[in-house]
mmCIF file of C-alpha atoms in Angstrom:
data_model
loop_
_atom_site.group_PDB
_atom_site.id
_atom_site.type_symbol
_atom_site.label_atom_id
_atom_site.label_comp_id
_atom_site.label_asym_id
_atom_site.label_seq_id
_atom_site.Cartn_x
_atom_site.Cartn_y
_atom_site.Cartn_z
ATOM 1 C CA MET A 13 -56.203 50.619 14.889
ATOM 2 C CA ALA A 14 -57.442 53.734 13.097
ATOM 3 C CA ASP A 15 -60.347 54.121 15.506
ATOM 4 C CA SER A 16 -58.070 53.887 18.534
ATOM 5 C CA VAL A 17 -55.746 56.493 17.005
ATOM 6 C CA THR A 18 -58.687 58.837 16.437
ATOM 7 C CA VAL A 19 -59.891 58.417 20.001
ATOM 8 C CA GLU A 20 -56.388 58.866 21.419
ATOM 9 C CA ALA A 21 -55.612 61.911 19.294
ATOM 10 C CA ALA A 22 -58.857 63.673 20.074
ATOM 11 C CA ALA A 23 -59.405 62.643 23.663
ATOM 12 C CA ASN A 24 -55.978 62.561 25.238
ATOM 13 C CA ALA A 25 -56.278 66.132 26.384
ATOM 14 C CA THR A 26 -56.920 67.842 29.670
ATOM 15 C CA LEU A 27 -58.542 68.078 33.031
ATOM 16 C CA ASN A 28 -60.597 71.124 33.951
ATOM 17 C CA GLU A 29 -61.547 72.216 30.420
ATOM 18 C CA THR A 30 -65.189 73.072 29.830
ATOM 19 C CA ALA A 31 -67.292 71.094 27.368
ATOM 20 C CA GLY A 32 -68.866 74.024 25.573
ATOM 21 C CA ASN A 33 -69.686 77.716 25.774
ATOM 22 C CA ALA A 34 -68.626 79.446 28.982
ATOM 23 C CA THR A 35 -71.696 81.663 29.272
ATOM 24 C CA ALA A 36 -74.384 81.243 31.938
ATOM 25 C CA ARG A 37 -72.182 79.085 34.116
ATOM 26 C CA ILE A 38 -72.081 79.054 37.874
ATOM 27 C CA PRO A 39 -68.461 79.491 39.065
ATOM 28 C CA ALA A 40 -67.047 76.339 40.611
ATOM 29 C CA THR A 41 -66.818 76.239 44.385
ATOM 30 C CA VAL A 42 -64.131 74.367 46.290
ATOM 31 C CA GLU A 43 -66.687 71.736 47.279
ATOM 32 C CA GLY A 44 -67.945 71.407 43.702
ATOM 33 C CA MET A 45 -64.435 71.014 42.299
ATOM 34 C CA SER A 46 -63.618 68.423 44.960
ATOM 35 C CA VAL A 47 -66.683 66.350 44.052
ATOM 36 C CA ALA A 48 -65.912 66.645 40.317
ATOM 37 C CA TYR A 49 -62.245 65.657 40.629
ATOM 38 C CA LEU A 50 -62.960 62.801 43.013
ATOM 39 C CA SER A 51 -65.630 61.496 40.633
ATOM 40 C CA LEU A 52 -63.275 61.725 37.641
ATOM 41 C CA PHE A 53 -60.578 59.974 39.665
ATOM 42 C CA LEU A 54 -62.886 57.064 40.546
ATOM 43 C CA MET A 55 -64.241 56.850 36.991
ATOM 44 C CA ALA A 56 -60.670 56.715 35.661
ATOM 45 C CA ILE A 57 -59.393 53.902 37.889
ATOM 46 C CA PHE A 58 -62.551 51.769 37.551
ATOM 47 C CA PRO A 59 -62.076 50.850 33.842
ATOM 48 C CA ILE A 60 -58.393 50.079 34.421
ATOM 49 C CA PHE A 61 -59.117 47.699 37.286
ATOM 50 C CA VAL A 62 -62.070 45.955 35.618
ATOM 51 C CA GLY A 63 -60.573 45.984 32.127
ATOM 52 C CA SER A 64 -57.263 44.500 33.333
ATOM 53 C CA PHE A 65 -58.943 41.421 34.799
ATOM 54 C CA ARG A 66 -61.178 41.088 31.748
ATOM 55 C CA SER A 67 -58.047 41.208 29.573
ATOM 56 C CA VAL A 68 -56.739 38.064 31.298
ATOM 57 C CA LYS A 69 -59.737 36.035 30.130
ATOM 58 C CA HIS A 70 -59.609 37.635 26.676
ATOM 59 C CA HIS A 71 -55.947 36.678 26.236
ATOM 60 C CA GLN A 72 -56.593 33.146 27.481
ATOM 61 C CA ASP A 73 -59.312 32.826 24.837
ATOM 62 C CA GLN A 74 -56.954 34.246 22.206
ATOM 63 C CA LYS A 75 -54.250 31.802 23.251
ATOM 64 C CA SER A 76 -56.630 28.828 22.975
ATOM 65 C CA LYS A 77 -57.734 30.021 19.559
ATOM 66 C CA PHE A 78 -54.090 30.406 18.520
ATOM 67 C CA GLU A 79 -53.222 26.880 19.645
ATOM 68 C CA ASP A 80 -56.280 25.345 17.993
ATOM 69 C CA SER A 81 -56.281 27.173 14.661
ATOM 70 C CA GLY A 82 -52.830 28.739 14.421
ATOM 71 C CA GLU A 83 -54.443 32.162 13.924
ATOM 72 C CA LYS A 84 -52.035 34.706 15.422
ATOM 73 C CA PRO A 85 -53.629 37.137 17.929
ATOM 74 C CA ASP A 86 -53.698 40.837 17.096
ATOM 75 C CA THR A 87 -51.020 42.557 19.171
ATOM 76 C CA MET A 88 -49.136 45.833 18.903
ATOM 77 C CA SER A 89 -45.608 45.374 17.566
ATOM 78 C CA THR A 90 -42.602 47.493 18.498
ATOM 79 C CA LYS A 91 -42.894 49.264 15.146
ATOM 80 C CA ASP A 92 -46.597 49.962 15.745
ATOM 81 C CA ALA A 93 -45.767 51.408 19.169
ATOM 82 C CA ALA A 94 -43.049 53.651 17.733
ATOM 83 C CA MET A 95 -45.311 54.880 14.904
ATOM 84 C CA PHE A 96 -48.409 55.398 17.044
ATOM 85 C CA PRO A 97 -47.520 58.923 18.339
ATOM 86 C CA LEU A 98 -46.765 60.066 14.766
ATOM 87 C CA ILE A 99 -50.036 58.651 13.438
ATOM 88 C CA ALA A 100 -51.928 60.129 16.384
ATOM 89 C CA SER A 101 -50.317 63.537 15.742
ATOM 90 C CA GLY A 102 -51.355 63.445 12.091
ATOM 91 C CA THR A 103 -54.886 62.438 13.029
ATOM 92 C CA LEU A 104 -55.136 65.157 15.679
ATOM 93 C CA LEU A 105 -53.909 67.821 13.264
ATOM 94 C CA GLY A 106 -56.316 66.562 10.584
ATOM 95 C CA ILE A 107 -59.273 66.819 12.971
ATOM 96 C CA TYR A 108 -58.175 70.313 14.009
ATOM 97 C CA ILE A 109 -58.030 71.442 10.355
ATOM 98 C CA MET A 110 -61.454 69.925 9.687
ATOM 99 C CA PHE A 111 -62.930 71.968 12.531
ATOM 100 C CA GLN A 112 -61.343 75.108 11.034
ATOM 101 C CA ILE A 113 -62.761 74.450 7.553
ATOM 102 C CA PHE A 114 -66.159 72.843 8.114
ATOM 103 C CA SER A 115 -69.058 73.629 10.407
ATOM 104 C CA LYS A 116 -68.504 72.265 13.903
ATOM 105 C CA GLU A 117 -72.217 71.408 14.149
ATOM 106 C CA HIS A 118 -72.170 69.274 10.976
ATOM 107 C CA ILE A 119 -69.000 67.411 11.982
ATOM 108 C CA ASN A 120 -70.358 66.679 15.449
ATOM 109 C CA LEU A 121 -73.662 65.503 13.966
ATOM 110 C CA LEU A 122 -71.813 62.867 11.908
ATOM 111 C CA LEU A 123 -69.683 61.937 14.906
ATOM 112 C CA ALA A 124 -72.767 61.582 17.091
ATOM 113 C CA PHE A 125 -74.263 58.867 14.840
ATOM 114 C CA TYR A 126 -70.892 57.162 14.424
ATOM 115 C CA PHE A 127 -70.305 56.966 18.177
ATOM 116 C CA PHE A 128 -73.946 56.032 18.753
ATOM 117 C CA PHE A 129 -73.412 52.683 17.012
ATOM 118 C CA LEU A 130 -69.985 52.147 18.548
ATOM 119 C CA GLY A 131 -71.268 53.081 21.999
ATOM 120 C CA VAL A 132 -74.293 50.770 21.853
ATOM 121 C CA LEU A 133 -72.087 47.800 20.877
ATOM 122 C CA ALA A 134 -69.451 48.653 23.490
ATOM 123 C CA LEU A 135 -72.043 49.056 26.244
ATOM 124 C CA ALA A 136 -73.804 45.818 25.259
ATOM 125 C CA HIS A 137 -70.481 43.955 25.365
ATOM 126 C CA ILE A 138 -69.819 45.163 28.911
ATOM 127 C CA ALA A 139 -73.375 44.860 30.232
ATOM 128 C CA GLY A 140 -74.110 41.434 28.695
ATOM 129 C CA PRO A 141 -72.826 39.327 31.635
ATOM 130 C CA ILE A 142 -74.693 41.596 34.083
ATOM 131 C CA PHE A 143 -77.992 41.066 32.264
ATOM 132 C CA ASN A 144 -77.412 37.309 32.202
ATOM 133 C CA LYS A 145 -77.268 37.353 36.006
ATOM 134 C CA LEU A 146 -80.066 39.863 36.604
ATOM 135 C CA LEU A 147 -82.717 38.331 34.348
ATOM 136 C CA PRO A 148 -84.694 35.643 36.231
ATOM 137 C CA ALA A 149 -84.504 31.942 35.447
ATOM 138 C CA SER A 150 -88.133 32.126 34.301
ATOM 139 C CA PHE A 151 -87.146 34.463 31.440
ATOM 140 C CA PRO A 152 -88.170 32.787 28.137
ATOM 141 C CA ASN A 153 -84.680 32.553 26.700
ATOM 142 C CA MET A 154 -83.861 31.207 23.261
ATOM 143 C CA ASP A 155 -80.557 30.740 21.447
ATOM 144 C CA TYR A 156 -79.887 32.084 17.956
ATOM 145 C CA HIS A 157 -77.055 31.512 15.515
ATOM 146 C CA LEU A 158 -76.506 34.048 12.760
ATOM 147 C CA ILE A 159 -74.274 32.947 9.864
ATOM 148 C CA PHE A 160 -73.516 35.209 6.924
ATOM 149 C CA THR A 161 -71.551 33.898 3.951
ATOM 150 C CA GLN A 162 -70.553 35.048 0.489
ATOM 151 C CA GLY A 163 -70.044 33.050 -2.702
ATOM 152 C CA LYS A 164 -71.130 29.518 -3.626
ATOM 153 C CA GLY A 165 -69.641 26.061 -3.626
ATOM 154 C CA GLU A 166 -65.882 25.976 -3.199
ATOM 155 C CA ASN A 167 -65.766 29.793 -3.247
ATOM 156 C CA LYS A 168 -68.121 30.066 -0.280
ATOM 157 C CA GLU A 169 -66.580 32.122 2.541
ATOM 158 C CA GLU A 170 -67.844 32.849 6.018
ATOM 159 C CA VAL A 171 -68.213 36.578 6.677
ATOM 160 C CA MET A 172 -69.951 36.480 10.066
ATOM 161 C CA ASN A 173 -70.668 33.723 12.572
ATOM 162 C CA TYR A 174 -72.424 35.070 15.648
ATOM 163 C CA GLU A 175 -74.247 33.234 18.435
ATOM 164 C CA PHE A 176 -76.571 35.093 20.810
ATOM 165 C CA ASP A 177 -79.760 34.665 22.807
ATOM 166 C CA ARG A 178 -82.758 36.704 23.926
ATOM 167 C CA LYS A 179 -80.908 38.008 26.998
ATOM 168 C CA ASP A 180 -78.326 39.505 24.656
ATOM 169 C CA LEU A 181 -81.137 41.124 22.672
ATOM 170 C CA VAL A 182 -82.606 42.668 25.845
ATOM 171 C CA CYS A 183 -79.169 44.038 26.710
ATOM 172 C CA LEU A 184 -78.795 45.444 23.188
ATOM 173 C CA VAL A 185 -82.203 47.158 23.383
ATOM 174 C CA VAL A 186 -81.381 48.774 26.755
ATOM 175 C CA SER A 187 -78.015 49.931 25.378
ATOM 176 C CA ALA A 188 -79.789 51.371 22.314
ATOM 177 C CA VAL A 189 -82.188 53.303 24.571
ATOM 178 C CA ILE A 190 -79.182 54.854 26.337
ATOM 179 C CA GLY A 191 -77.753 55.621 22.895
ATOM 180 C CA VAL A 192 -80.946 57.411 21.840
ATOM 181 C CA TRP A 193 -80.835 59.385 25.100
ATOM 182 C CA TYR A 194 -77.284 60.418 24.267
ATOM 183 C CA LEU A 195 -78.241 61.458 20.712
ATOM 184 C CA TRP A 196 -81.272 63.387 21.889
ATOM 185 C CA LYS A 197 -79.943 65.167 24.987
ATOM 186 C CA LYS A 198 -76.146 64.740 24.842
ATOM 187 C CA HIS A 199 -76.467 64.384 28.606
ATOM 188 C CA TRP A 200 -73.208 63.989 30.519
ATOM 189 C CA VAL A 201 -74.441 60.836 32.291
ATOM 190 C CA ALA A 202 -75.082 59.102 28.946
ATOM 191 C CA ASN A 203 -71.713 60.384 27.723
ATOM 192 C CA ASN A 204 -69.999 58.814 30.744
ATOM 193 C CA LEU A 205 -71.778 55.480 30.324
ATOM 194 C CA PHE A 206 -70.475 55.256 26.766
ATOM 195 C CA GLY A 207 -67.064 56.583 27.808
ATOM 196 C CA LEU A 208 -66.687 53.985 30.561
ATOM 197 C CA ALA A 209 -67.735 51.236 28.145
ATOM 198 C CA PHE A 210 -65.139 52.397 25.588
ATOM 199 C CA ALA A 211 -62.446 52.554 28.266
ATOM 200 C CA ILE A 212 -63.133 49.077 29.670
ATOM 201 C CA ASN A 213 -63.266 47.574 26.176
ATOM 202 C CA GLY A 214 -60.056 49.366 25.259
ATOM 203 C CA VAL A 215 -58.121 48.045 28.256
ATOM 204 C CA GLU A 216 -59.560 44.567 27.711
ATOM 205 C CA LEU A 217 -59.126 44.215 23.950
ATOM 206 C CA LEU A 218 -56.129 46.385 22.971
ATOM 207 C CA SER A 219 -53.058 44.236 23.372
ATOM 208 C CA LEU A 220 -49.456 44.964 24.244
ATOM 209 C CA ASN A 221 -47.396 41.801 23.919
ATOM 210 C CA ARG A 222 -44.209 42.863 25.711
ATOM 211 C CA ILE A 223 -43.219 45.280 28.472
ATOM 212 C CA SER A 224 -40.608 46.855 26.182
ATOM 213 C CA THR A 225 -43.310 47.599 23.582
ATOM 214 C CA GLY A 226 -45.388 49.265 26.285
ATOM 215 C CA CYS A 227 -42.432 51.413 27.346
ATOM 216 C CA ILE A 228 -41.880 52.556 23.751
ATOM 217 C CA LEU A 229 -45.578 53.380 23.319
ATOM 218 C CA LEU A 230 -45.861 55.274 26.599
ATOM 219 C CA GLY A 231 -42.563 57.078 26.014
ATOM 220 C CA GLY A 232 -43.671 58.284 22.582
ATOM 221 C CA LEU A 233 -47.060 59.434 23.829
ATOM 222 C CA PHE A 234 -45.350 61.148 26.774
ATOM 223 C CA ILE A 235 -43.597 63.468 24.270
ATOM 224 C CA TYR A 236 -46.714 63.693 22.074
ATOM 225 C CA ASP A 237 -48.917 64.811 24.962
ATOM 226 C CA ILE A 238 -46.483 67.456 26.206
ATOM 227 C CA PHE A 239 -45.984 68.917 22.726
ATOM 228 C CA TRP A 240 -49.641 69.164 21.723
ATOM 229 C CA VAL A 241 -50.810 70.585 25.078
ATOM 230 C CA PHE A 242 -47.960 72.943 25.978
ATOM 231 C CA GLY A 243 -46.548 73.619 22.499
ATOM 232 C CA THR A 244 -49.806 74.432 20.706
ATOM 233 C CA ASN A 245 -53.503 74.982 21.390
ATOM 234 C CA VAL A 246 -54.481 72.196 18.978
ATOM 235 C CA MET A 247 -55.297 69.449 21.468
ATOM 236 C CA VAL A 248 -57.265 71.649 23.862
ATOM 237 C CA SER A 249 -59.155 73.180 20.935
ATOM 238 C CA VAL A 250 -60.058 69.762 19.508
ATOM 239 C CA ALA A 251 -61.056 68.398 22.913
ATOM 240 C CA LYS A 252 -63.415 71.350 23.456
ATOM 241 C CA SER A 253 -64.916 71.131 19.936
ATOM 242 C CA PHE A 254 -65.148 67.336 19.674
ATOM 243 C CA GLU A 255 -68.611 66.488 21.046
ATOM 244 C CA ALA A 256 -68.353 62.726 21.392
ATOM 245 C CA PRO A 257 -68.095 60.256 24.297
ATOM 246 C CA ILE A 258 -64.296 60.130 24.061
ATOM 247 C CA LYS A 259 -63.858 61.815 27.421
ATOM 248 C CA LEU A 260 -65.270 61.439 30.904
ATOM 249 C CA VAL A 261 -66.870 64.570 32.282
ATOM 250 C CA PHE A 262 -68.267 65.628 35.627
ATOM 251 C CA PRO A 263 -69.876 68.977 36.495
ATOM 252 C CA GLN A 264 -68.182 71.201 39.043
ATOM 253 C CA ASP A 265 -71.518 72.921 39.779
ATOM 254 C CA ILE A 266 -73.469 69.730 40.496
ATOM 255 C CA LEU A 267 -74.114 70.774 44.098
ATOM 256 C CA GLU A 268 -75.859 73.925 42.860
ATOM 257 C CA ARG A 269 -77.629 72.658 39.723
ATOM 258 C CA GLY A 270 -77.879 68.892 40.129
ATOM 259 C CA LEU A 271 -78.090 66.827 36.942
ATOM 260 C CA GLU A 272 -78.590 69.994 34.863
ATOM 261 C CA ALA A 273 -75.115 71.281 35.764
ATOM 262 C CA ASN A 274 -72.914 72.321 32.837
ATOM 263 C CA ASN A 275 -69.535 73.552 34.155
ATOM 264 C CA PHE A 276 -67.502 70.438 33.430
ATOM 265 C CA ALA A 277 -64.123 69.069 34.382
ATOM 266 C CA MET A 278 -63.015 66.334 32.000
ATOM 267 C CA LEU A 279 -60.476 63.597 31.381
ATOM 268 C CA GLY A 280 -59.710 62.152 27.932
ATOM 269 C CA LEU A 281 -60.113 58.404 27.454
ATOM 270 C CA GLY A 282 -56.569 58.224 26.100
ATOM 271 C CA ASP A 283 -55.286 59.117 29.573
ATOM 272 C CA ILE A 284 -57.107 56.027 30.867
ATOM 273 C CA VAL A 285 -56.761 53.455 28.096
ATOM 274 C CA ILE A 286 -53.080 53.957 27.211
ATOM 275 C CA PRO A 287 -51.732 53.493 30.764
ATOM 276 C CA GLY A 288 -54.492 50.922 31.324
ATOM 277 C CA ILE A 289 -53.299 48.496 28.641
ATOM 278 C CA PHE A 290 -49.796 48.657 30.160
ATOM 279 C CA ILE A 291 -51.154 47.922 33.650
ATOM 280 C CA ALA A 292 -53.236 45.054 32.215
ATOM 281 C CA LEU A 293 -50.015 43.618 30.745
ATOM 282 C CA LEU A 294 -48.417 43.815 34.206
ATOM 283 C CA LEU A 295 -51.326 41.776 35.591
ATOM 284 C CA ARG A 296 -50.825 39.089 32.950
ATOM 285 C CA TYR A 297 -47.106 39.034 33.782
ATOM 286 C CA ASP A 298 -47.994 38.596 37.466
ATOM 287 C CA ILE A 299 -50.188 35.620 36.594
ATOM 288 C CA SER A 300 -47.389 34.086 34.506
ATOM 289 C CA LEU A 301 -45.163 34.026 37.621
ATOM 290 C CA LYS A 302 -47.679 31.642 39.276
ATOM 291 C CA ASN A 303 -46.990 32.854 42.802
ATOM 292 C CA ASN A 304 -50.571 33.999 43.542
ATOM 293 C CA LYS A 305 -49.348 37.568 43.991
ATOM 294 C CA ARG A 306 -50.249 40.671 41.987
ATOM 295 C CA THR A 307 -47.188 42.722 42.920
ATOM 296 C CA TYR A 308 -46.590 44.414 39.572
ATOM 297 C CA PHE A 309 -50.253 44.985 38.780
ATOM 298 C CA TYR A 310 -50.858 46.753 42.091
ATOM 299 C CA SER A 311 -47.614 48.726 41.815
ATOM 300 C CA GLY A 312 -48.717 49.948 38.369
ATOM 301 C CA PHE A 313 -52.253 50.624 39.609
ATOM 302 C CA VAL A 314 -51.030 52.603 42.636
ATOM 303 C CA ALA A 315 -48.601 54.481 40.370
ATOM 304 C CA TYR A 316 -51.499 55.449 38.092
ATOM 305 C CA CYS A 317 -53.482 56.738 41.074
ATOM 306 C CA LEU A 318 -50.511 58.820 42.244
ATOM 307 C CA GLY A 319 -49.887 60.159 38.736
ATOM 308 C CA LEU A 320 -53.523 61.145 38.249
ATOM 309 C CA PHE A 321 -53.640 62.797 41.676
ATOM 310 C CA THR A 322 -50.501 64.769 40.769
ATOM 311 C CA THR A 323 -52.098 65.860 37.476
ATOM 312 C CA ILE A 324 -55.170 67.207 39.281
ATOM 313 C CA LEU A 325 -53.060 68.929 41.931
ATOM 314 C CA VAL A 326 -50.753 70.660 39.418
ATOM 315 C CA MET A 327 -53.690 71.658 37.221
ATOM 316 C CA HIS A 328 -55.497 73.158 40.229
ATOM 317 C CA VAL A 329 -52.421 75.076 41.436
ATOM 318 C CA PHE A 330 -51.419 76.510 38.036
ATOM 319 C CA LYS A 331 -54.965 76.874 36.637
ATOM 320 C CA HIS A 332 -53.846 75.509 33.270
ATOM 321 C CA ALA A 333 -54.719 72.422 31.216
ATOM 322 C CA GLN A 334 -52.234 69.639 31.914
ATOM 323 C CA PRO A 335 -51.008 66.776 29.687
ATOM 324 C CA ALA A 336 -51.897 63.945 32.037
ATOM 325 C CA LEU A 337 -49.374 61.550 30.477
ATOM 326 C CA LEU A 338 -46.609 63.901 31.643
ATOM 327 C CA TYR A 339 -47.275 62.571 35.140
ATOM 328 C CA LEU A 340 -48.838 59.179 34.395
ATOM 329 C CA VAL A 341 -46.095 57.724 32.171
ATOM 330 C CA PRO A 342 -43.114 58.165 34.560
ATOM 331 C CA ALA A 343 -45.244 56.822 37.428
ATOM 332 C CA CYS A 344 -46.753 53.814 35.622
ATOM 333 C CA VAL A 345 -43.449 52.736 34.058
ATOM 334 C CA GLY A 346 -41.052 53.833 36.800
ATOM 335 C CA LEU A 347 -42.596 52.225 39.880
ATOM 336 C CA PRO A 348 -43.131 48.677 38.468
ATOM 337 C CA VAL A 349 -39.636 48.698 36.915
ATOM 338 C CA LEU A 350 -38.157 49.846 40.237
ATOM 339 C CA VAL A 351 -40.011 47.065 42.085
ATOM 340 C CA ALA A 352 -38.744 44.516 39.518
ATOM 341 C CA LEU A 353 -35.193 45.814 39.982
ATOM 342 C CA VAL A 354 -35.414 45.443 43.759
ATOM 343 C CA LYS A 355 -36.976 41.958 43.529
ATOM 344 C CA GLY A 356 -34.558 40.782 40.826
ATOM 345 C CA ASP A 357 -37.320 40.233 38.244
ATOM 346 C CA LEU A 358 -36.160 42.848 35.723
ATOM 347 C CA ARG A 359 -34.832 40.353 33.162
ATOM 348 C CA SER A 360 -37.895 38.148 33.570
ATOM 349 C CA MET A 361 -40.237 41.120 33.180
ATOM 350 C CA PHE A 362 -38.694 42.360 29.936
ATOM 351 C CA SER A 363 -38.454 38.867 28.455
ATOM 352 C CA TYR A 364 -42.125 38.091 29.192
ATOM 353 C CA GLU A 365 -44.368 37.766 26.139
ATOM 354 C CA ASP A 366 -48.111 37.104 26.052
ATOM 355 C CA HIS A 367 -48.076 35.055 22.865
ATOM 356 C CA SER A 368 -44.713 33.540 22.056
ATOM 357 C CA ASP A 369 -44.399 32.267 18.483
ATOM 358 C CA GLU A 370 -41.570 29.936 19.470
ATOM 359 C CA LYS A 371 -43.619 28.426 22.263
ATOM 360 C CA ALA A 372 -46.572 27.936 19.935
ATOM 361 C CA GLU A 373 -44.379 26.318 17.294
ATOM 362 C CA THR A 374 -42.834 23.977 19.893
ATOM 363 C CA GLU A 375 -46.255 22.995 21.161
ATOM 364 C CA GLY A 376 -47.410 22.467 17.579
ATOM 365 C CA LYS A 377 -44.454 20.190 16.873
ATOM 366 C CA ASP A 378 -45.096 18.252 20.090
ATOM 367 C CA LYS A 379 -48.722 17.762 19.109
ATOM 368 C CA GLY A 380 -47.593 16.545 15.674
ATOM 369 C CA LYS A 381 -45.212 14.026 17.239
ATOM 370 C CA ASP A 382 -47.950 12.782 19.579
ATOM 371 C CA ALA A 383 -50.319 12.379 16.622
ATOM 372 C CA LYS A 384 -47.725 10.312 14.736
ATOM 373 C CA LYS A 385 -47.189 8.096 17.791
ATOM 374 C CA ASP A 386 -50.927 7.515 18.084
ATOM 375 C CA LYS A 387 -51.007 6.384 14.423
#
């Protein structure tokens, strides 16, 4: 939770802010800006689409685990959603103060190693299934099972239980090479690979349990984003100083300088992940209706596209950093709710819950009754 707050507070910033010093930069042309914004647009919607469908499988696995062991899945409560903007504000302000007190170079050096390990693991998690398909059948694969425990006898506890194979190790090595490239060059391509991996993992693994919880979270961050972008210079300052893969960037001078371009437009991962987990919840609600339609998912997805397009347009017209959630939140919440109102699904939508305790308890009781009958 703390990591996601840090990422949200630092990254949920602006489009069209440069990533470093403004000297020796080629001014952006209309063509260059068009390529940069289109690329950011595509990179933003890709994690939401992929992560949403991955979240379905993740929640099915969580549900099976819940039914088998009774271990409750980690989901964001209404209280968590209400507190999140306050926690994020405190974190953002704390990071801003740190940059005022300590050397920016030293802070970013620590952050670089921290995000190196996180990025390698995130990238390996996403790329693992791809490597399993790409590596030939003749690859000398071997399974491994790593178990780490503490204590002895009755006090023995399992700390880690991890199964993997040689294909996973190959994937981890390739991800580590990309990580070293990022540490060494801080190249924007490596940054984006890590950023996309973080975004997909965020949409897949961060869980909203109810539509109402999502509305509270998005509503709070709607106010948070407006205040910290328009009310102060804190968020823009942090986003420009924070050299970590918590934002997607694309150079506006790529047509002139190629891969060595350095005049960046950027989009914070918070502007992708936060709406993304709400859209992923809409997809799971669609699946719960069992009508083979994805009405609410696609309405939320289209709304996100329209909101992001509006953000870019307004930013370009007014030449000022924009709080993307100002446009994304009303679109992503408003359109699906309007569709539900028209279709008569509003009550069903707001009563939907991914993991219902009552349902689990009922199923548990039924299983207990069946076990007694068998005896």
